[in-house]
Amino acid sequence: RLQAVGSIVDQLVGGTAAAISTFGGVNLISGGFIAANAIDPLRLQLAPTSPFSAEVTGLLNVVQVSTDTTINGVFRSISDLFVSQVNAGEDVKIVVQQGDLVIGTIATATDAILEAQRSILDAFDDAASPVSNITAVDVTMTAGTNIGALGNFLDVQSSGKLNATAGTSLFIHGIGSLNLDRIQATTGDVYLST
């Protein structure tokens, strides 16, 4: 757990793959923003099963890097990012350079931008009683493979516009109405429900 009255900032130190590298969970609490600066993200290097959570007054901008790591002589491949819970007062941007973005809940008072080299998936098996994975004004998602899964749609609550692009298929359930701006499944199908 890392807590700051102000911002949590990646100093972008040369020769380092990430600002935070761990095989355990990460919980960030910030009274400012979480990023490197207004443009660049804070770099994470977490094991695929390590939960990431954040509570931030301002902007959250993070990237799960694709570089594998060794900590205290123990090697781990770095791929998927499991976002257990994020609450932000401003925009949320999360990028996974290699693997899936697996989402518990992300809530922001403004916009959410989510990108994954493979898929963006729902962490909950909640088809019978959906829990919102993403609550935001505008939601923009880009995935190399799928967004959601046939048996487990990604649950989205958006008061603005929804943009989603997947290399294969999209499986999105709207909590309430969905205002579609651009929805694209490059080689597969689009499944939408509300």
PDB file of C-alpha atoms in Angstrom:
ATOM      1  CA  ARG A   1       0.000   0.000   0.000  1.00  0.00           C
ATOM      2  CA  LEU A   2       1.312   3.404  -1.019  1.00  0.00           C
ATOM      3  CA  GLN A   3      -0.525   6.494   0.203  1.00  0.00           C
ATOM      4  CA  ALA A   4       0.204  10.155  -0.525  1.00  0.00           C
ATOM      5  CA  VAL A   5      -1.544  13.384   0.428  1.00  0.00           C
ATOM      6  CA  GLY A   6      -0.446  14.673  -2.984  1.00  0.00           C
ATOM      7  CA  SER A   7       0.301  12.848  -6.237  1.00  0.00           C
ATOM      8  CA  ILE A   8       2.025   9.507  -6.856  1.00  0.00           C
ATOM      9  CA  VAL A   9       4.482  10.194  -9.670  1.00  0.00           C
ATOM     10  CA  ASP A  10       6.661   7.939 -11.852  1.00  0.00           C
ATOM     11  CA  GLN A  11       9.988   9.773 -12.242  1.00  0.00           C
ATOM     12  CA  LEU A  12      10.695   7.841 -15.500  1.00  0.00           C
ATOM     13  CA  VAL A  13      14.197   6.935 -14.309  1.00  0.00           C
ATOM     14  CA  GLY A  14      16.338   5.734 -17.224  1.00  0.00           C
ATOM     15  CA  GLY A  15      17.292   2.053 -17.231  1.00  0.00           C
ATOM     16  CA  THR A  16      14.173   0.998 -15.314  1.00  0.00           C
ATOM     17  CA  ALA A  17      11.272  -0.910 -16.862  1.00  0.00           C
ATOM     18  CA  ALA A  18       8.742   0.221 -14.247  1.00  0.00           C
ATOM     19  CA  ALA A  19       8.229   2.487 -11.258  1.00  0.00           C
ATOM     20  CA  ILE A  20       6.473  -0.287  -9.304  1.00  0.00           C
ATOM     21  CA  SER A  21       7.473  -3.951  -9.660  1.00  0.00           C
ATOM     22  CA  THR A  22       5.984  -6.600  -7.370  1.00  0.00           C
ATOM     23  CA  PHE A  23       4.571 -10.124  -7.322  1.00  0.00           C
ATOM     24  CA  GLY A  24       2.062  -9.099  -4.640  1.00  0.00           C
ATOM     25  CA  GLY A  25      -0.873  -6.717  -4.714  1.00  0.00           C
ATOM     26  CA  VAL A  26      -0.640  -2.947  -5.111  1.00  0.00           C
ATOM     27  CA  ASN A  27      -3.003  -0.439  -3.494  1.00  0.00           C
ATOM     28  CA  LEU A  28      -2.400   3.240  -4.358  1.00  0.00           C
ATOM     29  CA  ILE A  29      -4.177   6.083  -2.544  1.00  0.00           C
ATOM     30  CA  SER A  30      -3.562   9.630  -3.755  1.00  0.00           C
ATOM     31  CA  GLY A  31      -4.963  13.048  -2.963  1.00  0.00           C
ATOM     32  CA  GLY A  32      -3.605  14.278  -6.316  1.00  0.00           C
ATOM     33  CA  PHE A  33      -3.005  12.283  -9.499  1.00  0.00           C
ATOM     34  CA  ILE A  34      -1.336   8.945 -10.294  1.00  0.00           C
ATOM     35  CA  ALA A  35       0.843   9.126 -13.441  1.00  0.00           C
ATOM     36  CA  ALA A  36       4.287  10.288 -14.574  1.00  0.00           C
ATOM     37  CA  ASN A  37       3.022  13.656 -15.780  1.00  0.00           C
ATOM     38  CA  ALA A  38       0.088  15.073 -17.760  1.00  0.00           C
ATOM     39  CA  ILE A  39       0.864  12.754 -20.713  1.00  0.00           C
ATOM     40  CA  ASP A  40       2.964   9.785 -19.583  1.00  0.00           C
ATOM     41  CA  PRO A  41       1.661   6.927 -17.401  1.00  0.00           C
ATOM     42  CA  LEU A  42       3.004   5.466 -14.195  1.00  0.00           C
ATOM     43  CA  ARG A  43       4.651   2.159 -15.189  1.00  0.00           C
ATOM     44  CA  LEU A  44       3.575  -1.054 -13.434  1.00  0.00           C
ATOM     45  CA  GLN A  45       5.184  -4.479 -13.541  1.00  0.00           C
ATOM     46  CA  LEU A  46       2.804  -6.796 -11.665  1.00  0.00           C
ATOM     47  CA  ALA A  47       2.398 -10.563 -11.759  1.00  0.00           C
ATOM     48  CA  PRO A  48      -0.791 -11.579 -13.647  1.00  0.00           C
ATOM     49  CA  THR A  49      -2.614 -12.617 -10.450  1.00  0.00           C
ATOM     50  CA  SER A  50      -1.522  -9.581  -8.390  1.00  0.00           C
ATOM     51  CA  PRO A  51      -4.508  -7.312  -7.702  1.00  0.00           C
ATOM     52  CA  PHE A  52      -4.134  -3.611  -8.524  1.00  0.00           C
ATOM     53  CA  SER A  53      -6.371  -1.071  -6.805  1.00  0.00           C
ATOM     54  CA  ALA A  54      -6.362   2.715  -6.588  1.00  0.00           C
ATOM     55  CA  GLU A  55      -8.261   5.524  -4.899  1.00  0.00           C
ATOM     56  CA  VAL A  56      -7.331   8.866  -6.465  1.00  0.00           C
ATOM     57  CA  THR A  57      -8.783  12.369  -6.294  1.00  0.00           C
ATOM     58  CA  GLY A  58      -7.516  13.316  -9.760  1.00  0.00           C
ATOM     59  CA  LEU A  59      -6.313  11.502 -12.890  1.00  0.00           C
ATOM     60  CA  LEU A  60      -5.181   7.864 -13.003  1.00  0.00           C
ATOM     61  CA  ASN A  61      -2.884   6.971 -15.925  1.00  0.00           C
ATOM     62  CA  VAL A  62      -1.041   3.628 -15.655  1.00  0.00           C
ATOM     63  CA  VAL A  63       0.526   1.079 -18.000  1.00  0.00           C
ATOM     64  CA  GLN A  64       1.320  -2.580 -17.336  1.00  0.00           C
ATOM     65  CA  VAL A  65       4.647  -2.937 -19.171  1.00  0.00           C
ATOM     66  CA  SER A  66       5.483  -6.013 -21.232  1.00  0.00           C
ATOM     67  CA  THR A  67       8.954  -6.538 -19.740  1.00  0.00           C
ATOM     68  CA  ASP A  68       9.392  -9.684 -17.598  1.00  0.00           C
ATOM     69  CA  THR A  69      11.193  -9.212 -14.292  1.00  0.00           C
ATOM     70  CA  THR A  70      13.268 -10.837 -11.570  1.00  0.00           C
ATOM     71  CA  ILE A  71      12.870  -9.714  -7.941  1.00  0.00           C
ATOM     72  CA  ASN A  72      15.250 -11.093  -5.284  1.00  0.00           C
ATOM     73  CA  GLY A  73      16.263 -13.932  -7.628  1.00  0.00           C
ATOM     74  CA  VAL A  74      12.662 -14.927  -8.472  1.00  0.00           C
ATOM     75  CA  PHE A  75      11.625 -14.639 -12.147  1.00  0.00           C
ATOM     76  CA  ARG A  76       8.058 -13.896 -13.299  1.00  0.00           C
ATOM     77  CA  SER A  77       6.532 -13.287 -16.709  1.00  0.00           C
ATOM     78  CA  ILE A  78       4.621 -10.019 -16.867  1.00  0.00           C
ATOM     79  CA  SER A  79       1.414 -10.069 -18.913  1.00  0.00           C
ATOM     80  CA  ASP A  80      -2.199  -9.700 -17.688  1.00  0.00           C
ATOM     81  CA  LEU A  81      -3.246  -6.916 -15.315  1.00  0.00           C
ATOM     82  CA  PHE A  82      -5.980  -7.636 -12.754  1.00  0.00           C
ATOM     83  CA  VAL A  83      -7.645  -4.355 -11.750  1.00  0.00           C
ATOM     84  CA  SER A  84      -9.615  -5.248  -8.638  1.00  0.00           C
ATOM     85  CA  GLN A  85     -10.959  -1.760  -7.865  1.00  0.00           C
ATOM     86  CA  VAL A  86     -10.318   1.792  -9.059  1.00  0.00           C
ATOM     87  CA  ASN A  87     -12.115   4.956  -7.948  1.00  0.00           C
ATOM     88  CA  ALA A  88     -11.034   8.244  -9.551  1.00  0.00           C
ATOM     89  CA  GLY A  89     -12.251  11.829  -9.515  1.00  0.00           C
ATOM     90  CA  GLU A  90     -10.953  12.466 -13.033  1.00  0.00           C
ATOM     91  CA  ASP A  91     -10.059  10.435 -16.149  1.00  0.00           C
ATOM     92  CA  VAL A  92      -8.872   6.840 -15.894  1.00  0.00           C
ATOM     93  CA  LYS A  93      -6.480   5.466 -18.506  1.00  0.00           C
ATOM     94  CA  ILE A  94      -5.177   1.902 -18.176  1.00  0.00           C
ATOM     95  CA  VAL A  95      -3.048   0.188 -20.837  1.00  0.00           C
ATOM     96  CA  VAL A  96      -1.831  -3.425 -20.855  1.00  0.00           C
ATOM     97  CA  GLN A  97       1.061  -3.823 -23.308  1.00  0.00           C
ATOM     98  CA  GLN A  98       0.997  -7.645 -23.292  1.00  0.00           C
ATOM     99  CA  GLY A  99      -1.943  -9.798 -22.239  1.00  0.00           C
ATOM    100  CA  ASP A 100      -5.433  -9.188 -20.856  1.00  0.00           C
ATOM    101  CA  LEU A 101      -6.945  -6.396 -18.797  1.00  0.00           C
ATOM    102  CA  VAL A 102      -9.170  -8.143 -16.236  1.00  0.00           C
ATOM    103  CA  ILE A 103     -11.545  -5.720 -14.498  1.00  0.00           C
ATOM    104  CA  GLY A 104     -13.299  -5.931 -11.162  1.00  0.00           C
ATOM    105  CA  THR A 105     -14.640  -2.360 -10.894  1.00  0.00           C
ATOM    106  CA  ILE A 106     -13.514   0.960 -12.330  1.00  0.00           C
ATOM    107  CA  ALA A 107     -15.475   4.084 -11.386  1.00  0.00           C
ATOM    108  CA  THR A 108     -14.650   7.618 -12.487  1.00  0.00           C
ATOM    109  CA  ALA A 109     -16.503  10.929 -12.425  1.00  0.00           C
ATOM    110  CA  THR A 110     -15.277  11.584 -15.990  1.00  0.00           C
ATOM    111  CA  ASP A 111     -13.962   9.304 -18.780  1.00  0.00           C
ATOM    112  CA  ALA A 112     -12.362   5.859 -18.960  1.00  0.00           C
ATOM    113  CA  ILE A 113      -9.871   4.811 -21.657  1.00  0.00           C
ATOM    114  CA  LEU A 114      -8.905   1.128 -21.534  1.00  0.00           C
ATOM    115  CA  GLU A 115      -6.526  -0.745 -23.841  1.00  0.00           C
ATOM    116  CA  ALA A 116      -5.246  -4.321 -23.884  1.00  0.00           C
ATOM    117  CA  GLN A 117      -2.967  -6.157 -26.285  1.00  0.00           C
ATOM    118  CA  ARG A 118      -5.257  -9.218 -25.928  1.00  0.00           C
ATOM    119  CA  SER A 119      -8.697  -8.981 -24.253  1.00  0.00           C
ATOM    120  CA  ILE A 120     -10.600  -6.782 -21.806  1.00  0.00           C
ATOM    121  CA  LEU A 121     -12.503  -9.126 -19.493  1.00  0.00           C
ATOM    122  CA  ASP A 122     -14.965  -9.172 -16.573  1.00  0.00           C
ATOM    123  CA  ALA A 123     -13.328 -10.504 -13.386  1.00  0.00           C
ATOM    124  CA  PHE A 124     -16.730 -11.510 -11.967  1.00  0.00           C
ATOM    125  CA  ASP A 125     -18.801 -14.522 -13.035  1.00  0.00           C
ATOM    126  CA  ASP A 126     -21.962 -12.420 -12.694  1.00  0.00           C
ATOM    127  CA  ALA A 127     -24.173 -13.090 -15.725  1.00  0.00           C
ATOM    128  CA  ALA A 128     -27.194 -13.759 -13.495  1.00  0.00           C
ATOM    129  CA  SER A 129     -26.788 -10.516 -11.514  1.00  0.00           C
ATOM    130  CA  PRO A 130     -24.364  -8.149 -13.318  1.00  0.00           C
ATOM    131  CA  VAL A 131     -22.106  -5.792 -11.369  1.00  0.00           C
ATOM    132  CA  SER A 132     -20.845  -2.752 -13.293  1.00  0.00           C
ATOM    133  CA  ASN A 133     -17.208  -3.274 -14.271  1.00  0.00           C
ATOM    134  CA  ILE A 134     -16.884   0.250 -15.673  1.00  0.00           C
ATOM    135  CA  THR A 135     -18.822   3.318 -14.499  1.00  0.00           C
ATOM    136  CA  ALA A 136     -17.887   6.513 -16.338  1.00  0.00           C
ATOM    137  CA  VAL A 137     -19.139   9.295 -18.590  1.00  0.00           C
ATOM    138  CA  ASP A 138     -17.461   8.385 -21.904  1.00  0.00           C
ATOM    139  CA  VAL A 139     -15.924   4.913 -22.207  1.00  0.00           C
ATOM    140  CA  THR A 140     -13.334   4.028 -24.872  1.00  0.00           C
ATOM    141  CA  MET A 141     -12.025   0.458 -25.097  1.00  0.00           C
ATOM    142  CA  THR A 142      -9.553  -1.095 -27.519  1.00  0.00           C
ATOM    143  CA  ALA A 143      -8.581  -4.783 -27.417  1.00  0.00           C
ATOM    144  CA  GLY A 144      -6.476  -6.915 -29.758  1.00  0.00           C
ATOM    145  CA  THR A 145      -8.793  -9.912 -29.283  1.00  0.00           C
ATOM    146  CA  ASN A 146     -12.114  -9.685 -27.386  1.00  0.00           C
ATOM    147  CA  ILE A 147     -13.971  -7.282 -25.154  1.00  0.00           C
ATOM    148  CA  GLY A 148     -15.933  -9.436 -22.726  1.00  0.00           C
ATOM    149  CA  ALA A 149     -16.683 -13.116 -23.343  1.00  0.00           C
ATOM    150  CA  LEU A 150     -19.682 -15.074 -24.612  1.00  0.00           C
ATOM    151  CA  GLY A 151     -20.518 -16.482 -21.177  1.00  0.00           C
ATOM    152  CA  ASN A 152     -19.458 -13.369 -19.256  1.00  0.00           C
ATOM    153  CA  PHE A 153     -20.233 -10.014 -20.851  1.00  0.00           C
ATOM    154  CA  LEU A 154     -18.302  -6.920 -19.737  1.00  0.00           C
ATOM    155  CA  ASP A 155     -20.749  -4.753 -17.750  1.00  0.00           C
ATOM    156  CA  VAL A 156     -20.638  -1.021 -18.568  1.00  0.00           C
ATOM    157  CA  GLN A 157     -22.507   1.933 -17.085  1.00  0.00           C
ATOM    158  CA  SER A 158     -21.883   5.017 -19.230  1.00  0.00           C
ATOM    159  CA  SER A 159     -23.745   8.330 -19.072  1.00  0.00           C
ATOM    160  CA  GLY A 160     -21.905   9.533 -22.197  1.00  0.00           C
ATOM    161  CA  LYS A 161     -20.703   7.727 -25.314  1.00  0.00           C
ATOM    162  CA  LEU A 162     -19.361   4.198 -25.692  1.00  0.00           C
ATOM    163  CA  ASN A 163     -16.552   3.492 -28.168  1.00  0.00           C
ATOM    164  CA  ALA A 164     -15.290  -0.082 -28.414  1.00  0.00           C
ATOM    165  CA  THR A 165     -12.945  -1.745 -30.907  1.00  0.00           C
ATOM    166  CA  ALA A 166     -11.960  -5.412 -30.717  1.00  0.00           C
ATOM    167  CA  GLY A 167      -9.753  -7.483 -33.009  1.00  0.00           C
ATOM    168  CA  THR A 168     -12.254 -10.341 -32.781  1.00  0.00           C
ATOM    169  CA  SER A 169     -15.612  -9.968 -30.951  1.00  0.00           C
ATOM    170  CA  LEU A 170     -17.388  -7.727 -28.418  1.00  0.00           C
ATOM    171  CA  PHE A 171     -19.658  -8.900 -25.587  1.00  0.00           C
ATOM    172  CA  ILE A 172     -20.971  -5.850 -23.696  1.00  0.00           C
ATOM    173  CA  HIS A 173     -23.862  -5.555 -21.254  1.00  0.00           C
ATOM    174  CA  GLY A 174     -25.158  -2.051 -20.501  1.00  0.00           C
ATOM    175  CA  ILE A 175     -26.215  -1.247 -16.957  1.00  0.00           C
ATOM    176  CA  GLY A 176     -28.963   1.108 -18.099  1.00  0.00           C
ATOM    177  CA  SER A 177     -28.886   2.702 -21.545  1.00  0.00           C
ATOM    178  CA  LEU A 178     -25.842   2.637 -23.833  1.00  0.00           C
ATOM    179  CA  ASN A 179     -25.175   5.561 -26.171  1.00  0.00           C
ATOM    180  CA  LEU A 180     -23.112   3.964 -28.927  1.00  0.00           C
ATOM    181  CA  ASP A 181     -20.623   6.141 -30.771  1.00  0.00           C
ATOM    182  CA  ARG A 182     -18.479   3.560 -32.577  1.00  0.00           C
ATOM    183  CA  ILE A 183     -18.558  -0.205 -32.054  1.00  0.00           C
ATOM    184  CA  GLN A 184     -16.275  -2.396 -34.182  1.00  0.00           C
ATOM    185  CA  ALA A 185     -15.473  -6.110 -34.141  1.00  0.00           C
ATOM    186  CA  THR A 186     -12.806  -6.553 -36.806  1.00  0.00           C
ATOM    187  CA  THR A 187     -13.114 -10.298 -37.528  1.00  0.00           C
ATOM    188  CA  GLY A 188     -15.925 -11.457 -35.255  1.00  0.00           C
ATOM    189  CA  ASP A 189     -19.342 -10.465 -33.934  1.00  0.00           C
ATOM    190  CA  VAL A 190     -20.905  -7.763 -31.760  1.00  0.00           C
ATOM    191  CA  TYR A 191     -23.146  -8.817 -28.858  1.00  0.00           C
ATOM    192  CA  LEU A 192     -24.845  -5.985 -26.926  1.00  0.00           C
ATOM    193  CA  SER A 193     -27.476  -6.241 -24.206  1.00  0.00           C
ATOM    194  CA  THR A 194     -29.115  -3.926 -21.670  1.00  0.00           C
TER     195      THR A 194
END
